[in-house]
XYZ file of C-alpha atoms in Angstrom:
582
model
C -21.512 61.607 -35.166
C -18.921 60.392 -32.621
C -15.891 58.517 -33.846
C -15.785 54.820 -32.992
C -13.790 53.756 -29.892
C -11.336 51.992 -32.212
C -10.572 55.217 -34.064
C -10.276 57.243 -30.857
C -7.854 54.797 -29.265
C -5.842 53.907 -32.386
C -3.173 56.644 -31.950
C -2.594 55.712 -28.308
C -2.326 52.039 -29.284
C 0.222 52.779 -31.985
C 2.407 55.061 -29.884
C 2.433 52.564 -26.993
C 4.088 49.924 -29.170
C 7.789 49.197 -29.008
C 9.934 51.087 -31.458
C 10.527 48.138 -33.792
C 6.893 47.017 -33.679
C 5.693 50.530 -34.460
C 8.113 50.711 -37.373
C 6.831 47.410 -38.748
C 3.220 48.539 -38.397
C 3.930 51.807 -40.211
C 5.905 50.155 -42.992
C 3.277 47.432 -43.324
C 0.564 50.034 -43.794
C 2.749 52.016 -46.201
C 3.534 48.853 -48.171
C -0.176 48.202 -48.663
C -0.634 51.747 -49.947
C 2.421 51.672 -52.212
C 2.358 48.127 -53.577
C -1.379 47.931 -54.261
C -1.819 48.066 -58.016
C 1.581 46.677 -59.001
C 0.972 44.269 -61.874
C -2.409 45.820 -62.692
C -1.153 48.338 -65.221
C 1.458 48.803 -67.923
C 3.991 51.630 -68.218
C 2.199 54.891 -69.005
C 3.569 57.976 -70.765
C 5.395 60.197 -70.560
C 8.474 58.664 -68.908
C 7.523 55.120 -67.876
C 7.506 53.443 -71.330
C 10.945 54.890 -72.079
C 12.539 53.526 -68.919
C 10.752 50.190 -69.214
C 11.849 49.779 -72.842
C 15.452 50.652 -71.993
C 15.381 48.028 -69.213
C 13.769 45.455 -71.492
C 16.490 46.004 -74.090
C 19.193 45.636 -71.441
C 17.895 42.180 -70.549
C 17.292 41.208 -74.178
C 20.711 42.350 -75.429
C 22.889 41.703 -72.388
C 24.435 45.172 -72.813
C 23.773 47.089 -69.586
C 26.501 49.736 -69.517
C 24.894 52.277 -71.857
C 21.094 52.556 -72.013
C 19.562 51.888 -75.432
C 16.120 52.947 -76.628
C 14.964 51.129 -79.749
C 18.563 50.161 -80.507
C 19.725 53.790 -80.241
C 21.751 55.310 -77.403
C 19.579 56.999 -74.760
C 21.671 59.901 -73.414
C 19.217 61.842 -71.274
C 19.704 60.080 -67.925
C 22.374 57.988 -66.175
C 21.580 54.261 -66.050
C 20.990 53.413 -62.357
C 17.186 53.602 -62.400
C 16.988 51.598 -65.625
C 19.430 49.041 -64.190
C 17.070 48.518 -61.272
C 14.057 47.886 -63.530
C 16.144 45.548 -65.689
C 17.286 43.631 -62.602
C 13.725 43.021 -61.423
C 12.650 42.148 -64.962
C 15.488 39.622 -65.189
C 14.489 38.178 -61.799
C 10.711 38.074 -62.309
C 10.269 37.877 -66.077
C 7.284 40.215 -65.647
C 7.783 43.767 -66.867
C 4.416 44.954 -65.488
C 5.681 44.077 -62.021
C 9.343 44.946 -62.481
C 8.959 48.527 -63.703
C 7.205 49.677 -60.491
C 9.204 47.720 -57.912
C 12.304 49.963 -57.656
C 10.394 53.087 -56.656
C 8.078 51.132 -54.359
C 11.031 49.719 -52.434
C 12.882 53.048 -52.430
C 9.799 54.815 -51.065
C 9.525 52.304 -48.231
C 13.178 52.901 -47.403
C 12.551 56.662 -47.392
C 9.724 56.230 -44.880
C 11.792 53.920 -42.701
C 14.592 56.485 -42.549
C 12.121 59.288 -41.770
C 10.808 57.287 -38.821
C 14.263 56.330 -37.577
C 15.800 59.806 -37.694
C 12.633 61.333 -36.220
C 12.865 58.837 -33.358
C 16.553 59.490 -32.790
C 16.211 63.273 -32.894
C 13.052 63.375 -30.762
C 10.957 60.275 -29.969
C 9.066 57.502 -31.726
C 5.797 59.428 -31.648
C 7.467 62.199 -33.629
C 8.926 59.663 -36.053
C 5.499 58.112 -36.616
C 3.857 61.505 -37.140
C 6.550 62.429 -39.673
C 5.869 59.226 -41.633
C 2.135 59.953 -41.728
C 2.745 63.529 -42.871
C 4.887 62.260 -45.750
C 2.169 59.778 -46.740
C -0.461 62.505 -46.524
C 1.188 64.814 -49.082
C -0.103 63.718 -52.526
C 3.280 63.955 -54.227
C 4.861 61.144 -52.225
C 2.436 58.318 -53.028
C 1.965 59.649 -56.531
C 5.676 59.131 -57.218
C 5.979 55.953 -55.143
C 3.477 54.331 -57.507
C 5.153 55.601 -60.691
C 8.252 54.615 -62.629
C 9.903 58.012 -62.823
C 13.454 58.501 -61.607
C 12.578 61.077 -58.970
C 11.343 58.728 -56.226
C 14.607 56.796 -56.417
C 16.841 59.865 -56.380
C 14.716 61.228 -53.506
C 15.481 58.027 -51.624
C 19.242 58.355 -52.157
C 19.014 62.010 -51.071
C 17.074 60.908 -47.988
C 19.811 58.396 -47.117
C 22.402 61.149 -47.481
C 20.392 63.613 -45.377
C 19.858 60.879 -42.791
C 23.612 60.265 -42.628
C 24.392 63.961 -42.181
C 21.732 64.363 -39.493
C 23.004 61.283 -37.663
C 26.517 62.679 -37.757
C 25.884 66.310 -36.842
C 22.943 65.980 -34.433
C 23.199 62.521 -32.813
C 26.889 61.827 -33.497
C 29.665 62.072 -34.175
C 29.175 59.169 -36.578
C 31.807 59.281 -39.275
C 30.543 56.070 -40.823
C 27.184 57.709 -41.516
C 28.892 60.894 -42.662
C 30.812 59.087 -45.388
C 27.767 56.965 -46.187
C 25.932 60.214 -46.860
C 28.527 61.278 -49.413
C 28.514 57.807 -50.967
C 24.780 58.048 -51.568
C 25.196 61.534 -52.981
C 27.415 59.913 -55.593
C 24.763 57.274 -56.243
C 22.217 60.069 -56.581
C 24.389 61.822 -59.152
C 24.609 58.754 -61.382
C 20.872 58.281 -60.927
C 19.819 61.813 -61.793
C 22.456 64.497 -61.580
C 21.079 66.346 -58.538
C 22.166 63.765 -55.967
C 24.607 66.286 -54.473
C 21.771 68.366 -52.955
C 22.278 67.057 -49.378
C 25.666 68.807 -49.394
C 23.716 72.081 -49.174
C 22.952 71.124 -45.566
C 26.542 71.999 -44.739
C 25.740 75.675 -45.396
C 23.406 76.163 -42.379
C 25.595 73.833 -40.301
C 28.683 75.945 -41.080
C 26.724 79.151 -40.395
C 25.711 77.878 -36.966
C 29.299 76.827 -36.316
C 30.481 80.319 -37.246
C 28.046 81.874 -34.749
C 28.913 79.446 -31.949
C 32.354 77.828 -32.069
C 31.283 75.212 -29.517
C 28.723 73.687 -31.882
C 29.757 70.649 -33.960
C 33.185 70.642 -32.325
C 33.594 66.888 -32.892
C 31.676 66.613 -36.147
C 32.804 69.518 -38.335
C 36.558 68.912 -38.489
C 39.238 68.501 -41.124
C 37.954 64.962 -41.784
C 34.760 66.471 -43.152
C 36.679 67.633 -46.230
C 37.218 63.994 -47.220
C 33.487 63.422 -47.764
C 33.415 64.495 -51.432
C 36.034 61.843 -52.185
C 33.472 59.146 -51.371
C 30.974 60.813 -53.682
C 33.478 61.068 -56.525
C 34.512 57.431 -56.075
C 30.932 56.286 -56.755
C 30.583 58.579 -59.761
C 33.934 57.376 -61.113
C 32.856 53.733 -60.781
C 30.307 54.392 -63.543
C 32.000 57.221 -65.398
C 35.324 55.546 -66.169
C 33.897 52.322 -67.690
C 31.409 54.380 -69.691
C 34.094 56.680 -71.126
C 36.402 53.751 -71.909
C 33.581 51.904 -73.656
C 32.572 54.962 -75.667
C 36.183 55.628 -76.692
C 36.566 51.994 -77.726
C 33.496 52.247 -79.939
C 34.672 55.549 -81.375
C 31.494 56.144 -83.369
C 29.877 59.527 -83.758
C 26.793 58.226 -81.939
C 28.826 56.949 -78.996
C 30.780 60.201 -78.665
C 27.541 62.180 -78.897
C 26.153 60.037 -76.067
C 29.158 60.821 -73.867
C 28.993 64.555 -74.534
C 25.234 64.681 -74.053
C 25.149 62.798 -70.754
C 28.138 64.662 -69.305
C 27.444 68.214 -70.465
C 24.122 68.869 -72.168
C 22.000 66.991 -69.634
C 23.769 68.555 -66.613
C 25.025 72.141 -66.625
C 23.456 73.150 -69.942
C 20.072 71.707 -69.030
C 20.109 73.534 -65.692
C 21.330 76.905 -66.949
C 19.643 76.995 -70.355
C 16.824 74.478 -70.239
C 14.919 73.790 -73.459
C 11.795 72.256 -71.919
C 9.277 72.634 -69.076
C 9.924 76.379 -68.968
C 8.230 78.051 -66.006
C 8.547 81.386 -64.118
C 10.733 81.612 -61.017
C 7.717 81.455 -58.655
C 6.318 78.259 -60.200
C 7.144 76.037 -57.207
C 5.803 78.505 -54.669
C 2.464 79.064 -56.382
C 1.721 75.907 -58.369
C 3.593 72.954 -56.871
C 4.013 73.296 -53.118
C 0.423 74.422 -52.329
C -1.116 71.461 -54.180
C 1.359 68.562 -54.230
C 2.470 69.104 -50.621
C -1.015 69.871 -49.287
C -1.734 70.254 -46.378
C 1.845 70.614 -45.110
C 2.270 74.260 -46.259
C -0.877 75.216 -44.336
C 0.387 73.280 -41.352
C 3.671 75.169 -41.538
C 1.770 78.450 -41.260
C -0.450 77.083 -38.474
C 2.625 76.065 -36.442
C 4.767 79.057 -37.352
C 4.919 80.641 -33.909
C 5.942 77.494 -31.976
C 8.210 76.627 -34.894
C 10.197 79.838 -34.612
C 10.225 79.544 -30.809
C 11.854 76.118 -31.155
C 14.833 77.343 -33.159
C 17.027 78.008 -30.129
C 16.602 74.692 -28.336
C 16.072 72.557 -31.464
C 18.789 73.706 -33.913
C 18.063 70.808 -36.263
C 14.753 72.438 -37.273
C 16.275 75.648 -38.709
C 18.904 73.524 -40.456
C 16.158 71.452 -42.103
C 14.121 74.513 -43.076
C 17.125 76.338 -44.520
C 18.044 73.228 -46.508
C 14.488 73.033 -47.902
C 14.674 76.714 -48.858
C 18.029 76.191 -50.577
C 16.635 73.266 -52.583
C 13.648 75.358 -53.677
C 15.936 78.245 -54.651
C 18.256 75.880 -56.532
C 15.463 74.533 -58.713
C 13.758 77.917 -59.038
C 16.876 79.461 -60.572
C 16.720 77.048 -63.500
C 14.264 78.046 -66.266
C 13.208 74.392 -66.700
C 10.947 73.248 -63.880
C 8.864 70.178 -63.070
C 6.907 69.732 -59.875
C 8.505 66.384 -59.160
C 11.946 67.988 -58.780
C 11.010 69.127 -55.256
C 10.136 65.640 -54.009
C 13.448 65.174 -52.089
C 12.591 68.139 -49.845
C 9.193 66.777 -48.783
C 10.438 64.334 -46.083
C 12.542 67.096 -44.546
C 9.490 69.344 -44.246
C 7.578 66.531 -42.545
C 10.465 66.070 -40.100
C 10.459 69.807 -39.371
C 6.752 69.839 -38.524
C 6.394 66.481 -36.768
C 7.977 67.371 -33.369
C 5.639 70.334 -32.965
C 2.546 68.555 -34.235
C 3.279 65.756 -31.765
C 3.059 68.089 -28.783
C 0.985 71.102 -29.809
C -2.173 71.899 -31.681
C -2.043 74.064 -34.803
C -3.497 77.576 -34.804
C -7.241 77.842 -34.271
C -7.973 78.687 -37.903
C -6.367 75.487 -39.206
C -9.047 72.827 -38.346
C -12.050 74.724 -39.760
C -10.116 75.682 -42.883
C -9.065 72.065 -43.464
C -12.628 70.925 -42.808
C -13.923 73.439 -45.348
C -11.438 72.268 -47.983
C -12.396 68.667 -47.217
C -16.087 69.436 -47.770
C -15.501 71.459 -50.940
C -13.404 68.683 -52.481
C -16.028 66.073 -51.605
C -18.821 68.081 -53.217
C -16.675 68.938 -56.245
C -15.856 65.277 -56.875
C -19.498 64.256 -56.557
C -20.509 67.042 -58.961
C -17.916 66.003 -61.544
C -19.133 62.417 -61.308
C -22.738 63.472 -61.961
C -21.660 65.661 -64.901
C -19.753 62.737 -66.384
C -22.867 60.522 -66.195
C -24.718 63.197 -68.151
C -22.038 63.527 -70.855
C -21.032 67.084 -70.039
C -19.515 68.500 -73.266
C -16.168 69.499 -71.769
C -15.695 66.134 -70.074
C -16.770 64.276 -73.198
C -14.274 66.302 -75.235
C -11.504 65.489 -72.774
C -12.173 61.746 -72.899
C -12.438 61.819 -76.697
C -8.706 62.536 -76.796
C -8.187 58.970 -75.593
C -11.314 57.044 -76.587
C -14.476 57.497 -78.655
C -16.411 55.104 -76.379
C -18.891 57.100 -74.195
C -18.955 54.238 -71.679
C -15.418 55.225 -70.680
C -16.649 58.613 -69.482
C -19.501 57.062 -67.518
C -17.196 54.577 -65.808
C -14.743 57.325 -64.910
C -17.649 59.370 -63.583
C -18.678 56.514 -61.315
C -15.151 56.322 -59.921
C -14.964 60.082 -59.292
C -18.435 60.068 -57.717
C -17.402 57.176 -55.438
C -14.265 59.019 -54.343
C -16.405 62.050 -53.562
C -18.650 59.878 -51.384
C -15.588 58.538 -49.590
C -14.517 62.098 -48.810
C -18.011 62.982 -47.604
C -18.327 59.882 -45.414
C -14.845 60.381 -43.956
C -15.760 63.963 -43.083
C -19.007 63.252 -41.260
C -18.191 59.728 -40.106
C -15.124 60.985 -38.239
C -16.490 64.426 -37.393
C -15.176 64.370 -33.830
C -11.722 63.305 -34.934
C -8.978 65.771 -35.810
C -9.204 67.424 -39.192
C -5.829 66.009 -40.224
C -6.971 62.526 -39.248
C -10.112 62.802 -41.364
C -8.062 64.023 -44.304
C -5.629 61.145 -43.878
C -8.467 58.594 -44.008
C -9.911 60.206 -47.139
C -6.541 60.374 -48.895
C -5.591 56.767 -48.148
C -8.977 55.475 -49.316
C -8.618 57.559 -52.474
C -5.218 56.083 -53.275
C -6.592 52.564 -52.851
C -9.452 53.262 -55.258
C -7.173 54.921 -57.819
C -4.574 52.136 -57.756
C -7.191 49.410 -58.298
C -10.382 50.599 -59.928
C -8.676 53.641 -61.427
C -5.935 51.532 -63.008
C -8.525 49.274 -64.634
C -10.288 52.281 -66.181
C -7.135 54.080 -67.308
C -5.101 51.136 -68.612
C -6.713 50.965 -72.077
C -6.601 54.773 -72.335
C -2.979 55.340 -71.317
C -1.293 52.869 -73.697
C -1.298 52.662 -77.525
C -2.062 48.963 -77.445
C -5.405 49.498 -79.209
C -3.631 51.165 -82.153
C -0.965 48.503 -82.452
C -3.501 45.682 -82.101
C -5.521 47.179 -84.957
C -2.387 47.293 -87.113
C -1.415 43.727 -86.217
C -4.853 42.456 -87.208
C -4.502 43.995 -90.677
C -0.884 43.037 -91.378
C 0.825 39.673 -91.987
C 2.821 38.152 -89.141
C 6.124 38.859 -90.892
C 5.344 42.543 -91.466
C 7.554 45.295 -90.095
C 6.077 48.439 -88.625
C 7.930 51.720 -88.908
C 7.052 55.011 -87.266
C 7.462 58.641 -88.245
C 7.726 61.099 -85.339
C 8.854 58.311 -83.025
C 7.061 57.863 -79.664
C 8.696 55.507 -77.185
C 5.499 53.965 -75.866
C 4.704 52.510 -79.295
C 7.829 50.403 -79.513
C 7.199 48.898 -76.077
C 3.740 47.623 -77.041
C 4.391 46.410 -80.602
C 4.264 42.668 -81.269
C 5.567 43.255 -84.800
C 9.158 44.117 -85.643
C 9.367 47.842 -84.958
C 11.530 50.302 -86.873
C 12.238 53.938 -86.082
C 14.447 56.457 -87.790
C 16.252 58.074 -84.847
C 14.685 59.940 -81.978
C 17.151 62.758 -82.650
C 16.216 63.344 -86.300
C 13.842 66.046 -87.423
C 10.543 65.161 -89.010
C 11.830 65.557 -92.573
C 14.814 63.297 -91.954
C 12.604 60.677 -90.304
C 10.193 60.810 -93.230
C 12.947 60.468 -95.840
C 14.510 57.558 -93.978
C 11.072 55.946 -93.700
C 10.470 56.281 -97.457
C 13.893 54.806 -98.218
C 13.267 51.914 -95.809
C 9.877 51.093 -97.324
C 11.250 51.205 -100.868
C 13.913 48.613 -100.020
C 11.671 45.719 -98.913
C 8.235 44.141 -98.808
C 5.649 44.033 -96.016
C 6.823 47.329 -94.588
C 4.310 49.810 -93.233
C 4.405 53.169 -91.512
C 2.498 54.299 -88.440
C 1.837 58.020 -88.207
C -0.476 60.575 -86.646
C -2.953 62.216 -88.985
C -1.788 65.751 -88.148
C 1.713 65.497 -89.634
C 2.549 67.468 -92.752
C 4.314 64.833 -94.870
C 6.100 65.304 -98.211
C 7.084 61.725 -99.059
C 3.725 60.141 -98.237
C 0.084 60.914 -98.817
C -2.612 60.203 -96.249
C -5.214 59.451 -98.909
C -6.319 55.830 -98.833
C -4.496 55.144 -95.541
C -6.044 52.800 -93.011
C -7.451 54.369 -89.882
C -6.394 52.632 -86.664
C -8.153 54.650 -83.972
C -7.442 57.239 -81.295
C -4.726 57.160 -78.633
C -2.766 59.780 -76.717
C -4.919 62.640 -78.045
C -4.237 61.822 -81.691
C -5.777 59.829 -84.547
C -3.426 57.222 -85.992
C -3.093 55.975 -89.556
C -1.363 53.036 -91.256
C 0.513 53.875 -94.470
C 1.395 51.233 -97.024
C 3.125 51.216 -100.423
C 0.116 52.917 -102.000
C 0.685 55.991 -99.836
C 4.332 56.433 -100.945
C 5.120 59.386 -103.179
C 6.754 58.502 -106.534
C 10.063 59.834 -105.248
C 11.545 61.428 -102.141
C 14.730 63.336 -101.386
C 17.359 61.082 -99.824
C 18.113 61.575 -96.123
C 21.265 63.420 -95.121
C 22.194 60.329 -93.101
C 20.671 56.857 -93.245
C 19.279 55.960 -89.841
C 17.207 52.840 -89.306
C 16.830 51.072 -85.963
C 14.977 47.749 -85.892
C 13.762 46.034 -82.719
C 12.532 42.469 -83.080
C 9.009 42.032 -81.717
C 9.502 44.141 -78.566
C 5.968 43.607 -77.266
C 6.394 39.881 -76.592
C 6.819 40.703 -72.890
C 3.017 41.023 -72.763
C 2.459 37.329 -73.674
């Protein structure tokens, strides 16, 4: 089936536009992809409810310097990302909109910088191709539509890389050089690893060592002043924080300072206690899937890529920087796929100039076509199995809901996405394989961020559990929780009490028993799989299923006659946190 004339002539039309018009068209399209779905869903675990609740408490309390989670210091991350959510919440009054806006805007800025530096280094066609390659890799849009810190820190790293590239390869531009270091500082107080662009100086210095004539005006004594700009930004947050903590002088405040400065930086990198993965995790599990199809494209363009190293020195610099970032994260025992996001735009920029002028190796189009077809058929098959209540799928959905209609609706969505992939394959058969894949991926994101959000929203929040509790309890009741989960506090319309995120289960339970014994209308929310000593589960009220667990409501009748006192009394009460939903 031949592609329509519109499709065949669309690339030529785009690349014939003026630079600014092309940029606006690309960003307009990207904005549709990124912003679609904002306001349609609530914060979802694991990270989003935590950041949204911290931001909500900032606005409610007026205390923005140190993040608080349920009235307790939150020491795991610096505050910049949570400040941004709080700012938009303060401006809009709508948390469902505010919590996704920072990453959406940062992702647009990332794409704009990719286009601009691609245009400056090569031409606007290359810049446009680089933007489309970034959009094509699943990890980019996945993070652009989430409220995790990584899309924001990736943006600050992109600004810093942009500044260094402007300075060393289109400069000298000392203003951009120091801007790069400034944004590295902003990246550090957003999520520690903001210094990663500085690794680009390693291949730059190596090239300078081999050829003294390179970077003669850009790699000078003034370059050594760059870190001062980075430290100035870090100090702007660090000094007020330390002064505030010292003024408080409490054990909790001092623990916050030590945790954020030491445990969550060097200790977490060198001796991580979570997300433990082997050294090859990124190479085998993350890059092949979350960056697909860019790794295949890298192999398909390998020969012209290596041939370009001599007359395009920026490409080896970009590739070495990407390799250094991968090595940096691979050396740490704790690994998450999202950590590599900052390197993705640089890979797109490395491939775009060659893809703009040359075709990939002959094996690339049929392989991509085969993958396209297999994915289409797999999605259609899963959809059909879901309609027929396949046991494994039914078991998976039962972790979130006991309603079989949920599985059928999800099956319809998956089946529809499979049809989209099939239609895009045969409807655009004469188009390039990458173009067909791009159409399928963009249509998939639109379906997921609209229809998919509607299906997943009741399954990804604990609102059903809390609503069941609220219906059974008086309006002045207080709801406590053992084994505290952050998403529960965000969605509770009752006063919510927890007993410290940093306490062990026994300490939480003893504090909960003490709290219940000291007042009326106090109830405890707990999962049914906890081994409790101060409470019995007999006679408890069942609330339903959420987040793979069955939840129970414990009242005075479930309290043991006595309970050992806690080593330290810890009770944190938040007044009706879920009112943001009204």
